[in-house]
GROMACS .gro file of C-alpha atoms in nm:
model
  139
    1MET     CA    1  12.180   6.521  -5.030
    2LYS     CA    2  11.932   6.255  -5.145
    3ALA     CA    3  12.163   5.981  -5.016
    4VAL     CA    4  12.172   6.141  -4.672
    5LEU     CA    5  11.793   6.175  -4.661
    6CYS     CA    6  11.743   5.815  -4.777
    7SER     CA    7  11.988   5.688  -4.515
    8LEU     CA    8  11.818   5.891  -4.244
    9ALA     CA    9  11.475   5.763  -4.348
   10LEU     CA   10  11.601   5.404  -4.341
   11ILE     CA   11  11.744   5.445  -3.992
   12LEU     CA   12  11.426   5.605  -3.861
   13LEU     CA   13  11.186   5.357  -4.025
   14THR     CA   14  11.363   5.034  -3.919
   15PRO     CA   15  11.216   5.036  -3.563
   16ILE     CA   16  10.875   5.115  -3.712
   17ALA     CA   17  10.902   4.813  -3.944
   18TYR     CA   18  10.997   4.594  -3.647
   19ALA     CA   19  10.705   4.732  -3.445
   20ASN     CA   20  10.469   4.665  -3.737
   21SER     CA   21  10.598   4.308  -3.758
   22LEU     CA   22  10.536   4.261  -3.386
   23THR     CA   23  10.190   4.416  -3.420
   24LYS     CA   24  10.106   4.172  -3.700
   25GLN     CA   25  10.227   3.879  -3.490
   26LEU     CA   26  10.013   3.994  -3.197
   27GLU     CA   27   9.711   4.034  -3.423
   28THR     CA   28   9.768   3.686  -3.565
   29CYS     CA   29   9.775   3.537  -3.215
   30SER     CA   30   9.466   3.727  -3.102
   31ALA     CA   31   9.268   3.607  -3.406
   32ILE     CA   32   9.303   3.241  -3.304
   33ALA     CA   33   8.966   3.114  -3.179
   34VAL     CA   34   9.074   2.818  -2.963
   35ASP     CA   35   9.189   2.940  -2.621
   36GLU     CA   36   9.472   2.687  -2.579
   37ASP     CA   37   9.612   2.754  -2.927
   38ARG     CA   38   9.589   3.131  -2.876
   39LEU     CA   39   9.774   3.105  -2.542
   40ALA     CA   40  10.042   2.884  -2.702
   41CYS     CA   41  10.088   3.146  -2.976
   42PHE     CA   42  10.133   3.429  -2.723
   43ASP     CA   43  10.367   3.213  -2.511
   44SER     CA   44  10.578   3.138  -2.817
   45LEU     CA   45  10.593   3.506  -2.909
   46SER     CA   46  10.686   3.603  -2.552
   47GLY     CA   47  10.965   3.346  -2.537
   48SER     CA   48  11.115   3.461  -2.865
   49LEU     CA   49  11.121   3.825  -2.748
   50GLU     CA   50  11.291   3.729  -2.420
   51GLN     CA   51  11.550   3.518  -2.604
   52GLN     CA   52  11.620   3.804  -2.845
   53ALA     CA   53  11.669   4.046  -2.556
   54LYS     CA   54  11.918   3.812  -2.390
   55GLN     CA   55  12.107   3.760  -2.716
   56ASN     CA   56  12.137   4.137  -2.770
   57PHE     CA   57  12.248   4.210  -2.411
   58GLY     CA   58  12.561   4.425  -2.433
   59GLN     CA   59  12.494   4.535  -2.788
   60GLU     CA   60  12.262   4.830  -2.738
   61HIS     CA   61  12.282   4.937  -3.101
   62LYS     CA   62  12.042   4.650  -3.175
   63ALA     CA   63  11.679   4.730  -3.096
   64THR     CA   64  11.510   4.510  -2.835
   65LEU     CA   65  11.180   4.552  -2.662
   66GLN     CA   66  11.289   4.430  -2.322
   67VAL     CA   67  11.640   4.462  -2.187
   68PRO     CA   68  11.733   4.255  -1.880
   69GLU     CA   69  11.934   4.420  -1.603
   70TYR     CA   70  12.166   4.120  -1.580
   71ILE     CA   71  12.228   3.776  -1.725
   72GLU     CA   72  12.369   3.465  -1.566
   73ALA     CA   73  12.574   3.208  -1.760
   74LYS     CA   74  12.846   2.948  -1.724
   75ILE     CA   75  13.201   3.014  -1.845
   76ALA     CA   76  13.274   2.782  -2.136
   77LYS     CA   77  13.629   2.904  -2.198
   78ILE     CA   78  13.859   3.168  -2.051
   79GLN     CA   79  14.185   3.283  -2.207
   80ASP     CA   80  14.431   3.574  -2.198
   81ASP     CA   81  14.487   3.813  -2.487
   82SER     CA   82  14.830   3.948  -2.579
   83TYR     CA   83  14.799   4.224  -2.317
   84GLY     CA   84  14.705   3.992  -2.030
   85LYS     CA   85  14.335   4.082  -2.038
   86LYS     CA   86  14.084   3.799  -1.998
   87ILE     CA   87  13.862   3.689  -2.286
   88ILE     CA   88  13.564   3.498  -2.151
   89THR     CA   89  13.340   3.282  -2.369
   90LEU     CA   90  13.006   3.198  -2.207
   91ASP     CA   91  12.795   2.889  -2.267
   92ASN     CA   92  12.531   3.105  -2.441
   93GLY     CA   93  12.783   3.200  -2.714
   94GLN     CA   94  12.856   3.552  -2.592
   95ILE     CA   95  13.220   3.661  -2.572
   96TRP     CA   96  13.324   3.927  -2.320
   97LYS     CA   97  13.663   4.094  -2.279
   98GLN     CA   98  13.807   4.241  -1.962
   99SER     CA   99  13.833   4.619  -1.985
  100GLY     CA  100  13.935   4.692  -1.625
  101SER     CA  101  14.240   4.591  -1.427
  102ALA     CA  102  14.084   4.360  -1.167
  103ARG     CA  103  14.258   4.029  -1.100
  104ILE     CA  104  14.031   3.730  -1.113
  105PHE     CA  105  14.083   3.359  -1.064
  106TRP     CA  106  13.791   3.210  -1.248
  107GLY     CA  107  13.784   2.905  -1.469
  108ALA     CA  108  13.570   2.714  -1.715
  109GLY     CA  109  13.253   2.589  -1.548
  110ASP     CA  110  13.218   2.883  -1.309
  111ILE     CA  111  12.879   3.055  -1.315
  112VAL     CA  112  12.898   3.431  -1.360
  113THR     CA  113  12.659   3.724  -1.366
  114VAL     CA  114  12.698   4.011  -1.612
  115GLU     CA  115  12.521   4.325  -1.494
  116ARG     CA  116  12.477   4.678  -1.619
  117ALA     CA  117  12.689   4.956  -1.473
  118MET     CA  118  12.682   5.330  -1.533
  119LEU     CA  119  12.722   5.495  -1.873
  120GLY     CA  120  12.665   5.180  -2.076
  121SER     CA  121  12.938   4.971  -1.918
  122PHE     CA  122  12.911   4.622  -1.768
  123PHE     CA  123  13.049   4.426  -1.473
  124MET     CA  124  13.103   4.052  -1.451
  125LYS     CA  125  13.125   3.867  -1.120
  126GLN     CA  126  13.086   3.515  -0.993
  127ALA     CA  127  12.720   3.432  -0.927
  128ASP     CA  128  12.790   3.350  -0.563
  129GLY     CA  129  12.957   3.688  -0.503
  130GLY     CA  130  13.312   3.813  -0.500
  131ARG     CA  131  13.514   4.062  -0.695
  132LYS     CA  132  13.365   4.241  -0.997
  133MET     CA  133  13.548   4.288  -1.323
  134ARG     CA  134  13.460   4.554  -1.580
  135VAL     CA  135  13.395   4.391  -1.919
  136LYS     CA  136  13.297   4.478  -2.273
  137ARG     CA  137  13.103   4.252  -2.506
  138VAL     CA  138  13.300   4.143  -2.810
  139LYS     CA  139  13.047   3.909  -2.970
   0.00000   0.00000   0.00000
C-alpha cells in the first residue's frame, strides 16, 4: 500500500517540481537589474521552452508547457519496414512510422508537415500540399 501511495505522490508531484523550477528561472531573470541582460535571460528561457515543446511533439506523456499544432521538417531518410510501412526519419531527429494505408511517393530532402488529428493521432503531408498519411511517432 505504501509503495502505491509513494508512486502516486511521485507522479503527482513531478509537474509541480517542474513548475517550481520554471518559477525559479523566471524569478532569476526578473531579478536582473540591467534591462538588456534581463531581456536576454527571458529570451533564452523562452527559446528553451519552445525547443522542448517541439522535441516532445508526438510524445504527450512528457509534460510541456506549450504544444505546437504542427511541425515542419525535412525528410532525412525514408525506408520500408518488413510490412511495407514507411519509417521516416526527419532532420530534427524525430522518427515517425506510417500507421495508415496511404501510398506516398516522398523521398529524402522533401519538406513535410506533421499535424495533430483527432484522438491523439497525427498526419504527415508534404509542406506544399498533397496526400496525408497517418503516422505515429517512434522516437
